[in-house]
Amino acid sequence: MVAKGLTRATLTEAALRIVDGDGLDALSMRRLGSELRVDPMAAYRHIPNKEALLDEVVEAVMSEIDPDAVDASRPWQDQLRSLARSYLATLRAHPNAAPLIAQRSLRTAGSLRVVEEALRIMTEAGAQLADAVATIDAIGLLSSGIAQAAGASSEPQGGASADRFAGLPPHEFPLLGQAAHAGALSDGLADVLDFAVDGMIAALEAKGAAANERLTGAR
Amino acid sequence: MVAKGLTRATLTEAALRIVDGDGLDALSMRRLGSELRVDPMAAYRHIPNKEALLDEVVEAVMSEIDPDAVDASRPWQDQLRSLARSYLATLRAHPNAAPLIAQRSLRTAGSLRVVEEALRIMTEAGAQLADAVATIDAIGLLSSGIAQAAGASSEPQGGASADRFAGLPPHEFPLLGQAAHAGALSDGLADVLDFAVDGMIAALEAKGAAANERLTGAR
DNA sequence: ATGGTACGTCTACGCCGTAGACTACTGTGG
DNA sequence: CCACAGTAGTCTACGGCGTAGACGTACCAT
């Protein structure tokens, strides 16, 4: 009586379930085994070590992103914004896995489709490849950072992190205190990505416009 | 013969030395003890648990940033750029500690001075507080992400990460392959921050200009 | 039927964070 | 001057971790 039919996919699925439900620290090989009603060491028939399992988890999350969801008929700016939003939304669906993704994001194969798609959108709009890479890097880094921060702040207590800033000595930190009272520090995290993306779009537009003027001999 | 004169500061210093030298995983209470030629449990006379020690390490790194290094006579855009650069430079000096900072950055007191300073620069230039917060958040998140990625990529092997992308099937990922060959993926990480900051500056300028026009009734 | 192979199990090793009892020293009030 | 309380470092031990290596057991092709 062996044949529990364990596979890499089953393991990954269970691992992600544990991480989502009980946090990254809760994911141990022993816990994984008990989740699947199997000896902890059984996993090692399918993965070389825990690192590989974590890679698989990252891969699983990243493959939830659907790069084809963007409407190709919209202007490239909208496409880029939409891509960034779905990237962030996916990460926010797995806040506990965000630290993993922050460390491995660009190195995992699952995100390559999204990256390629974003590069296509921007270069077809006339952007330099290096600028496009910078933009998509920034989007990836920001998204994982935001998802991570959002996950971390909600776990310890409720939303008391804003209160800590609100209690700062107002003479030393007037603006921070003000921002805390306005809720800008805690609520606005998701807006950070939009703001940054808009900013980078503006920069790309400016560069593109300058290049066009140079080409057409205008100005 | 007891009196080794252990203090919180000594512990923090040794901890950071271990992290910088041998990586985050190398920092264990036992290792910390042996580094200071002291029983591992001795640390617990000065800190409640390892979490607190990690907080101290983050604090130590953050306090290396000197927010007064920016030249107040320069335009606010340059001040912001300079602040962002010194933030990133500090984090890059401790790449192994970057994951810690990514998780705790805004929650630690040491970074508050920098944040306050950045908010002051931007709001004095006419930016909305919420936009200023978004900008500084993005700078913090990007910097820690960049420092972390830079540290992670150099540790496993040399710089072979670019080669992995270079070996991708060119039909599926033409732009990624191109970017890899151009070195844009690995070398350009530091430029990402500059690019994003420039973009956000552009956005702030645009918003400011629009607000000014509205105020003066121009256009 | 038999031998090989894939998969799950078991035991054990050396790490980890840290609780709790113990010891040696220091500075203070009688 | 001394007892005594408090402080700082030590020791032992517990439960948990990742995983190496030996061991069974069920299947499949010969």
XYZ file of C-alpha atoms in Angstrom, chain B residues 5-210:
206
model
C 30.425 44.011 28.663
C 27.862 42.905 26.118
C 25.442 45.596 24.974
C 22.621 45.873 22.499
C 24.941 47.872 20.279
C 27.712 45.267 20.377
C 25.228 42.579 19.500
C 23.768 44.583 16.643
C 27.186 45.380 15.274
C 28.278 41.748 15.364
C 24.992 40.659 13.814
C 25.382 43.074 10.929
C 28.966 41.933 10.464
C 27.812 38.341 10.180
C 25.027 39.221 7.769
C 27.301 41.323 5.594
C 30.007 38.721 5.568
C 28.221 35.407 5.429
C 24.631 36.147 4.550
C 21.363 36.336 6.367
C 21.102 32.600 6.902
C 24.427 32.589 8.710
C 23.029 34.783 11.452
C 21.987 32.445 14.218
C 22.027 33.100 17.923
C 24.681 30.439 18.308
C 26.851 31.997 15.641
C 26.329 35.406 17.184
C 27.463 34.044 20.506
C 30.576 32.439 19.100
C 31.410 35.634 17.226
C 31.433 37.502 20.524
C 33.006 34.587 22.435
C 30.013 34.373 24.665
C 27.291 31.871 25.399
C 24.533 32.001 22.776
C 21.975 32.658 25.491
C 23.835 35.739 26.669
C 22.183 37.799 23.950
C 18.833 37.244 25.585
C 19.857 39.441 28.512
C 19.766 42.361 26.079
C 17.122 41.518 23.504
C 13.811 39.723 23.941
C 14.176 37.518 20.848
C 15.785 37.233 17.447
C 13.116 39.364 15.789
C 14.207 42.293 17.930
C 17.803 41.708 16.916
C 16.809 41.841 13.251
C 14.945 45.071 13.921
C 18.122 46.490 15.405
C 20.112 45.450 12.374
C 17.652 47.179 10.067
C 17.821 50.227 12.254
C 21.620 50.224 12.093
C 21.628 50.094 8.319
C 18.969 52.755 7.936
C 20.768 55.134 10.227
C 23.738 55.083 7.877
C 21.710 57.145 5.444
C 22.486 60.802 5.821
C 19.502 62.897 4.800
C 21.428 66.114 5.389
C 23.884 65.258 2.635
C 21.581 66.748 0.029
C 22.402 70.257 -1.114
C 19.412 72.388 -0.201
C 20.399 75.056 -2.706
C 19.808 72.761 -5.655
C 16.424 72.381 -7.327
C 14.069 70.018 -5.554
C 14.323 67.499 -8.365
C 18.054 67.146 -7.786
C 17.566 66.900 -4.048
C 15.099 64.075 -4.495
C 17.338 62.247 -6.932
C 20.264 62.636 -4.578
C 18.257 61.333 -1.646
C 17.125 58.327 -3.631
C 20.691 57.606 -4.700
C 22.085 57.711 -1.199
C 19.234 55.510 -0.013
C 20.049 52.938 -2.665
C 23.790 53.263 -2.089
C 23.349 52.508 1.582
C 21.244 49.455 0.871
C 23.704 48.254 -1.721
C 26.420 48.442 0.892
C 24.508 45.742 2.765
C 22.873 43.628 0.081
C 22.497 40.660 2.409
C 20.429 42.773 4.768
C 18.184 43.994 1.964
C 15.513 41.309 2.464
C 15.200 42.411 6.070
C 14.774 45.999 5.048
C 12.283 45.160 2.352
C 10.047 43.690 5.034
C 10.470 46.342 7.680
C 11.625 49.533 5.977
C 8.844 51.940 6.699
C 8.220 50.489 10.126
C 11.633 51.308 11.477
C 12.412 54.586 13.170
C 15.782 55.065 11.495
C 14.264 55.741 8.112
C 11.747 58.255 9.378
C 14.185 61.152 9.149
C 14.812 60.371 5.509
C 11.142 59.976 4.767
C 10.300 63.225 6.493
C 13.065 65.004 4.613
C 11.845 63.678 1.284
C 8.272 64.676 2.063
C 9.471 68.161 2.950
C 11.372 68.532 -0.302
C 8.382 67.524 -2.362
C 5.624 69.336 -0.526
C 7.670 72.538 -0.443
C 7.901 72.176 -4.195
C 4.121 72.149 -4.280
C 3.365 68.449 -4.463
C 0.313 66.906 -2.877
C 1.144 65.039 0.319
C -0.380 61.840 -1.040
C 1.747 62.030 -4.169
C 4.839 62.711 -2.108
C 4.076 59.679 0.028
C 3.608 57.556 -3.069
C 6.926 58.740 -4.418
C 8.912 58.039 -1.284
C 7.200 54.692 -0.864
C 8.165 53.767 -4.382
C 11.747 54.860 -3.822
C 11.995 52.781 -0.688
C 10.409 49.719 -2.218
C 12.459 49.936 -5.380
C 15.710 50.489 -3.544
C 15.300 47.506 -1.293
C 14.130 45.407 -4.202
C 17.101 46.405 -6.300
C 19.598 45.849 -3.525
C 18.045 42.473 -2.824
C 18.088 41.399 -6.460
C 21.650 42.592 -6.855
C 22.714 40.593 -3.835
C 20.840 37.464 -4.821
C 22.148 37.371 -8.370
C 25.788 37.605 -7.392
C 25.690 34.932 -4.734
C 24.801 31.682 -6.537
C 27.314 31.988 -9.345
C 29.111 34.732 -11.220
C 26.855 36.709 -13.514
C 25.400 33.754 -15.319
C 21.812 34.921 -14.870
C 21.978 36.918 -18.091
C 23.060 33.805 -19.940
C 19.939 31.977 -18.895
C 17.798 34.605 -20.546
C 20.118 34.699 -23.517
C 19.440 31.003 -24.076
C 15.680 31.401 -24.319
C 13.868 30.309 -27.464
C 14.124 33.493 -29.560
C 10.801 32.914 -31.247
C 8.869 33.007 -28.025
C 10.914 35.670 -26.287
C 12.647 37.824 -28.885
C 12.830 40.969 -26.797
C 13.983 39.256 -23.632
C 16.760 37.557 -25.552
C 17.754 40.864 -27.074
C 17.712 42.558 -23.682
C 19.817 39.787 -22.197
C 22.437 40.139 -24.890
C 22.520 43.870 -24.356
C 23.070 43.255 -20.649
C 20.026 45.348 -19.871
C 18.643 42.812 -17.430
C 21.587 42.405 -15.125
C 23.677 45.547 -15.440
C 20.831 48.010 -15.543
C 19.283 47.325 -12.184
C 20.746 50.434 -10.615
C 19.409 52.527 -13.473
C 15.898 51.360 -12.711
C 15.712 53.619 -9.694
C 16.933 56.646 -11.625
C 14.466 55.976 -14.384
C 11.545 55.548 -12.022
C 12.480 58.590 -9.970
C 12.779 60.699 -13.107
C 9.394 59.449 -14.169
C 7.772 60.327 -10.892
C 9.436 63.729 -10.890
C 7.920 64.287 -14.306
C 4.514 63.333 -12.963
C 4.883 65.651 -9.983
C 5.958 68.488 -12.268
C 3.002 67.904 -14.536
C 0.589 67.917 -11.629
C 2.224 70.990 -10.172
C 2.102 72.830 -13.465
C -1.545 71.970 -13.921
